[in-house]
Structure formats: C-alpha cells, structure tokens
Amino acid sequence: MAQLCLVGYTYRGYAMRYALERAKAWGYDGIELRNFGDIDLTGPAGVAAALARAKEMAEAFSLAIYSLFYAPLPVSRAHERADEERAFAQVLGVLAEYQVPILHTHLSLRGPDGGEVTAAAAREEDYVAVRRTLERILPVAEAHRVRIAIETHMGTIHDTAASQLAIVSAHDSDYLTASLDFANMLIARREEVLTEAIRAFGSRIGYVHIKNLKLLPGGYDWNLPVRWGDINYYLLLKALKEAGYRGPLAVEYCGTGDPDVFAADDAAYLRELMRRLEW
C-alpha cells in the first residue's frame, strides 16, 4: 500500500510534537517537515537543528521523514544569488546527513522589475537561466543522493504543468523530479486535465501533494477535505498507480479551521481509495 505523508503546512503555527502526535493518531506513515511554530527552516543551520529534533521525535512515534520543504532554489542570471545557491547546496548535505530523501522546493527567478517570473511571462532566456542554475546544483544533489522535487506552485516559473514539465525534462538526472500539486495546477490553469498531466510526467514524478478545492467565478475555496471538491482523487490515484509512481502521497490542508478534522478525514478517505485500487 502507498504511504501517507502528512504535510507539515497543515499544522502551521503548531508545535512540531503536536503535529507528529496527530500524524500518528490519524494513521499517517510519515511527514513532510515544514516550519512549525517551534522550528526554523530558513537556512542550513536552522534546517540542521530542526532535523536533529525532528528525527528523534519521529523515531519515537515510528514515523518517517519523507521530505523537507526548503525554498527557494534561487535562479541567477549572472551569479547574483550565489550566496543563496550555496545555502541551498548546504541544505542538500544536511538532508543527506539525516537520511531525508526528498528536498521539496520552488524555484525563484526575478524579472527586471524584481518580481517573480511566472510561466505566462517567461521567455527562452528565463528557461536558460533555470537550466544553468540546475546544471550547477544537480551534481550536488547527485553526490548526496537527495532528490530535488520542484512543486507546481502559483507565482513561479513552474506554475503550470507545461512549464514544470519543460524544466524537469531538460535534465537527465534521477535527482531532479516534479512534485505535482493538483490543486495548484487548477488554480494556475483551470482547463488542465490532471490525468493527462500525470501521464505526461510519467517517471519524472518524484512527489505529489494532495488537497482539494472548489473553483469559483472569482477565485477558489480550499476549505475542503480531500473527498470533496472539483478533483476526483480516485481517478488521480488510479493514474498515479498506472504511471508507476511509488512515492508517498503527501496530504496538505491549506484552509482554515481545526486541522485535526481535515487530517483525520483525509487519511481515512485516501486509505479507502488505496484499498479500492489495491495500491
């Protein structure tokens, strides 16, 4: 059966111990480490200190640490963000030390106005800058055997499935993968056919984020459990299984209210889907 991973963002602002206790209580197999209320993941030293605590705590609850979120992976045009890039490389080493297999991240590429370049505005020179940055950082990931998983995310150059696929396909490395966030895909491009996106990425899928939403005329509502909303997760899990995905299913609730309600219901629903799919 596929593993269920509780994304720490579900419990943003809470103490790490509480989040891990809830993950164990609701039947998750592990967590994605995020900035809880009592840890700081903003630099290599903070990541190391947080992982030292998290590893001990996770072992006490018999939970895995499947991934850690650290962003951004800075994209330079002329090495202007070299210090940030060095910090990112150091974080890869920290994850290797603590045997965390996935570094979950976003790219950050600034345009002439200082704002983030998105897929809609990206030019070929922007993708060239991304490729060159990844050519420098991927040997570090490969040496440490830590996979970089770039997430579909609003406000980035990889905010659509097409741009995300173009970026990860430009490099022949097992240590650069796509993290598919299906709700984020629909926020950026409502007409995206999610099952087709899964088939297009195929073996390049290294991680997935699972949450649901209801698309509205003026925006979206993601104060919903996974079983509700516009995304049919039975079909998506079926497509992921057929694509050969064997990584964790990382469940992320981004709405308001009591996260316990959603984390518990999402785990129960996804376990039922996995039983139906014999996965």
Coordinates of C-alpha atoms in Angstrom, one line a residue:
M1 CA 0.0 0.0 0.0
A2 CA 1.2 3.5 -0.8
Q3 CA 2.5 5.6 2.1
L4 CA 0.6 8.5 3.5
C5 CA 2.6 11.6 4.4
L6 CA 1.2 14.5 6.4
V7 CA 2.5 17.8 5.1
G8 CA 3.5 19.9 8.0
Y9 CA 1.9 23.0 6.5
T10 CA -1.4 21.5 7.6
Y11 CA -0.3 22.3 11.2
R12 CA 1.4 25.6 10.5
G13 CA 1.8 27.5 13.7
Y14 CA 1.5 24.4 15.9
A15 CA 4.4 22.8 17.8
M16 CA 6.1 20.0 16.0
R17 CA 5.4 17.4 18.6
Y18 CA 1.6 18.1 18.3
A19 CA 1.7 17.6 14.5
L20 CA 3.6 14.4 14.8
E21 CA 1.3 13.1 17.5
R22 CA -1.7 13.8 15.2
A23 CA 0.0 12.2 12.2
K24 CA 0.5 9.0 14.3
A25 CA -3.1 9.2 15.6
W26 CA -4.7 9.6 12.2
G27 CA -2.7 6.7 10.6
Y28 CA -0.1 8.6 8.5
D29 CA 3.2 6.8 7.8
G30 CA 5.4 9.9 8.0
I31 CA 5.6 13.7 7.5
E32 CA 6.9 16.4 5.3
L33 CA 8.9 18.7 7.6
R34 CA 7.8 22.3 7.4
N35 CA 8.1 25.5 9.5
F36 CA 6.2 24.5 12.6
G37 CA 5.7 27.1 15.3
D38 CA 8.8 26.0 17.2
I39 CA 11.4 25.3 14.4
D40 CA 13.1 27.5 11.8
L41 CA 13.9 26.1 8.3
T42 CA 15.2 29.4 6.8
G43 CA 18.9 28.4 6.5
P44 CA 21.3 25.5 6.7
A45 CA 21.8 25.9 10.4
G46 CA 18.1 26.1 11.2
V47 CA 17.5 23.0 9.0
A48 CA 20.2 21.0 10.8
A49 CA 18.8 22.0 14.3
A50 CA 15.3 21.2 13.2
L51 CA 16.2 17.8 11.7
A52 CA 18.1 16.8 14.8
R53 CA 14.9 17.3 16.9
A54 CA 12.6 16.0 14.2
K55 CA 14.5 12.8 13.6
E56 CA 14.5 11.9 17.3
M57 CA 10.8 12.8 17.7
A58 CA 9.7 11.0 14.5
E59 CA 11.5 7.8 15.6
A60 CA 9.7 7.9 18.9
F61 CA 6.4 8.0 17.0
S62 CA 7.6 5.4 14.4
L63 CA 7.1 8.0 11.7
A64 CA 9.3 8.6 8.6
I65 CA 10.5 12.0 7.5
Y66 CA 9.8 11.6 3.8
S67 CA 10.7 15.1 2.8
L68 CA 11.7 18.6 3.9
F69 CA 10.5 21.8 2.4
Y70 CA 13.2 24.4 1.8
A71 CA 12.7 27.3 -0.7
P72 CA 13.6 28.9 -2.8
L73 CA 16.1 27.3 -5.1
P74 CA 17.4 30.7 -6.4
V75 CA 17.9 31.2 -10.1
S76 CA 20.7 33.5 -11.1
R77 CA 21.2 35.3 -14.4
A78 CA 24.8 36.3 -13.6
H79 CA 25.5 34.6 -10.3
E80 CA 23.8 37.5 -8.4
R81 CA 22.2 35.0 -6.0
A82 CA 25.3 32.8 -5.4
D83 CA 25.1 33.1 -1.6
E84 CA 21.5 31.7 -1.6
E85 CA 22.6 29.0 -4.0
R86 CA 25.4 27.9 -1.7
A87 CA 23.0 27.7 1.2
F88 CA 20.7 25.5 -0.9
A89 CA 23.6 23.2 -1.6
Q90 CA 24.4 23.1 2.1
V91 CA 20.9 22.1 2.9
L92 CA 21.2 19.1 0.5
G93 CA 24.1 18.0 2.6
V94 CA 22.1 18.3 5.8
L95 CA 19.3 16.2 4.4
A96 CA 21.8 13.5 3.3
E97 CA 23.2 13.5 6.9
Y98 CA 19.8 12.9 8.3
Q99 CA 18.7 10.5 5.6
V100 CA 15.8 12.6 4.3
P101 CA 15.4 11.5 0.6
I102 CA 13.5 14.5 -0.9
L103 CA 14.1 18.2 -0.8
H104 CA 10.8 19.8 -1.8
T105 CA 11.1 23.3 -3.2
H106 CA 10.1 26.1 -5.5
L107 CA 12.4 28.0 -8.0
S108 CA 12.7 31.7 -7.6
L109 CA 13.5 33.7 -10.8
R110 CA 13.3 37.5 -10.6
G111 CA 12.4 39.6 -13.6
P112 CA 13.6 43.2 -14.4
D113 CA 11.1 44.7 -12.1
G114 CA 12.2 42.5 -9.2
G115 CA 9.0 40.4 -9.2
E116 CA 8.8 36.7 -9.8
V117 CA 8.7 35.4 -13.4
T118 CA 5.7 33.2 -14.0
A119 CA 5.1 30.7 -16.8
A120 CA 2.8 33.2 -18.6
A121 CA 5.6 35.8 -18.9
A122 CA 8.6 33.5 -19.2
R123 CA 10.9 33.9 -22.2
E124 CA 13.5 31.5 -23.5
E125 CA 16.3 33.4 -21.7
D126 CA 14.5 32.7 -18.4
Y127 CA 14.5 29.0 -19.1
V128 CA 18.2 29.2 -20.0
A129 CA 18.9 30.8 -16.6
V130 CA 16.9 27.9 -14.9
R131 CA 18.8 25.3 -16.8
R132 CA 22.2 26.8 -15.9
T133 CA 21.4 27.0 -12.3
L134 CA 20.2 23.4 -12.2
E135 CA 23.3 22.3 -14.0
R136 CA 25.3 23.7 -11.1
I137 CA 23.1 22.3 -8.3
L138 CA 22.2 18.9 -9.6
P139 CA 25.7 17.4 -9.2
V140 CA 25.4 18.3 -5.5
A141 CA 22.1 16.5 -5.2
E142 CA 23.5 13.5 -7.0
A143 CA 26.6 13.4 -4.8
H144 CA 24.4 13.5 -1.7
R145 CA 21.7 11.2 -3.2
V146 CA 18.9 13.6 -2.3
R147 CA 16.2 14.2 -4.9
I148 CA 15.0 17.7 -5.6
A149 CA 11.3 17.8 -6.2
I150 CA 10.1 21.1 -7.8
E151 CA 6.4 21.8 -6.9
T152 CA 3.7 23.1 -9.2
H153 CA 3.1 26.4 -7.4
M154 CA 1.4 29.7 -8.1
G155 CA 3.6 32.8 -8.7
T156 CA 6.6 30.8 -10.0
I157 CA 8.0 30.0 -13.5
H158 CA 6.7 26.4 -12.9
D159 CA 3.1 27.4 -12.0
T160 CA 1.7 25.3 -14.9
A161 CA 2.1 21.6 -15.7
A162 CA 3.6 22.5 -19.1
S163 CA 6.3 24.8 -17.7
Q164 CA 7.1 22.4 -14.9
L165 CA 7.5 19.5 -17.3
A166 CA 9.8 21.6 -19.6
I167 CA 12.1 22.4 -16.6
V168 CA 12.4 18.8 -15.3
S169 CA 12.7 17.3 -18.8
A170 CA 15.7 19.5 -19.7
H171 CA 18.0 17.4 -17.4
D172 CA 18.7 13.7 -17.5
S173 CA 19.0 13.1 -13.8
D174 CA 17.2 10.9 -11.3
Y175 CA 17.7 13.6 -8.7
L176 CA 15.5 16.2 -10.4
T177 CA 11.8 15.4 -10.3
A178 CA 8.4 17.1 -10.4
S179 CA 6.2 17.4 -7.3
L180 CA 2.7 17.5 -8.7
D181 CA 0.3 19.6 -6.7
F182 CA -3.0 19.1 -8.4
A183 CA -5.0 21.9 -6.8
N184 CA -2.3 24.4 -7.6
M185 CA -2.4 23.2 -11.2
L186 CA -6.0 24.1 -11.5
I187 CA -5.5 27.4 -9.7
A188 CA -3.0 28.4 -12.4
R189 CA -4.8 26.8 -15.4
R190 CA -8.4 25.7 -14.8
E191 CA -8.6 23.7 -18.0
E192 CA -5.7 21.4 -17.0
V193 CA -6.7 17.8 -17.4
L194 CA -5.0 16.3 -14.4
T195 CA -4.9 12.6 -15.5
E196 CA -3.3 13.7 -18.8
A197 CA -0.7 15.7 -16.8
I198 CA 0.2 12.6 -14.8
R199 CA 0.7 10.6 -17.9
A200 CA 2.8 13.3 -19.5
F201 CA 5.2 13.5 -16.5
G202 CA 5.3 9.7 -16.1
S203 CA 8.6 8.6 -14.4
R204 CA 9.5 12.2 -13.7
I205 CA 7.0 12.4 -10.9
G206 CA 9.0 12.3 -7.7
Y207 CA 6.4 13.5 -5.2
V208 CA 2.8 14.6 -5.0
H209 CA 0.8 17.0 -2.9
I210 CA -2.9 16.1 -2.3
K211 CA -5.5 18.6 -1.4
N212 CA -8.9 19.6 -2.9
L213 CA -10.6 22.8 -3.9
K214 CA -13.8 24.3 -5.4
L215 CA -13.2 26.6 -8.3
L216 CA -15.4 29.7 -8.1
P217 CA -16.1 32.5 -10.6
G218 CA -13.8 34.9 -8.7
G219 CA -11.3 32.5 -7.2
Y220 CA -11.3 29.3 -5.3
D221 CA -12.2 27.7 -1.9
W222 CA -9.8 25.1 -0.4
N223 CA -11.5 24.9 3.0
L224 CA -12.4 21.3 2.0
P225 CA -11.4 17.8 2.8
V226 CA -9.8 15.7 0.0
R227 CA -13.1 13.8 -0.5
W228 CA -14.9 16.9 -1.6
G229 CA -14.2 19.5 -4.3
D230 CA -13.6 19.5 -8.0
I231 CA -10.8 16.9 -8.1
N232 CA -11.7 13.3 -8.3
Y233 CA -8.9 11.6 -6.4
Y234 CA -10.0 8.1 -7.2
L235 CA -9.1 8.9 -10.9
L236 CA -5.9 10.6 -9.9
L237 CA -4.6 7.8 -7.7
K238 CA -5.5 5.3 -10.4
A239 CA -3.5 7.3 -12.9
L240 CA -0.5 7.6 -10.5
K241 CA -0.5 3.9 -9.9
E242 CA -0.6 3.2 -13.7
A243 CA 2.2 5.7 -14.2
G244 CA 4.4 3.7 -11.8
Y245 CA 4.5 6.2 -9.0
R246 CA 5.7 4.6 -5.8
G247 CA 6.4 7.6 -3.6
P248 CA 4.4 9.0 -0.7
L249 CA 1.0 10.6 -1.0
A250 CA 1.7 13.9 0.8
V251 CA -1.6 15.3 2.2
E252 CA -1.7 19.1 2.7
Y253 CA -4.7 21.0 4.1
C254 CA -4.3 24.7 3.3
G255 CA -7.6 26.1 4.6
T256 CA -8.7 27.5 8.0
G257 CA -10.4 25.9 11.0
D258 CA -9.3 22.9 13.0
P259 CA -6.7 20.9 11.0
D260 CA -7.4 17.8 13.1
V261 CA -10.8 17.4 11.4
F262 CA -9.3 17.5 7.9
A263 CA -6.2 15.5 8.6
A264 CA -8.2 12.7 10.1
D265 CA -10.8 12.6 7.3
D266 CA -8.3 12.8 4.5
A267 CA -6.3 9.9 5.9
A268 CA -9.4 7.7 6.2
Y269 CA -10.6 8.6 2.7
L270 CA -7.3 8.0 1.0
R271 CA -6.8 4.7 2.8
E272 CA -10.2 3.7 1.4
L273 CA -9.2 4.7 -2.1
M274 CA -6.0 2.7 -1.9
R275 CA -7.9 -0.3 -0.8
R276 CA -10.3 0.0 -3.8
L277 CA -7.3 0.4 -6.1
E278 CA -5.3 -2.4 -4.4
W279 CA -2.4 0.0 -4.1

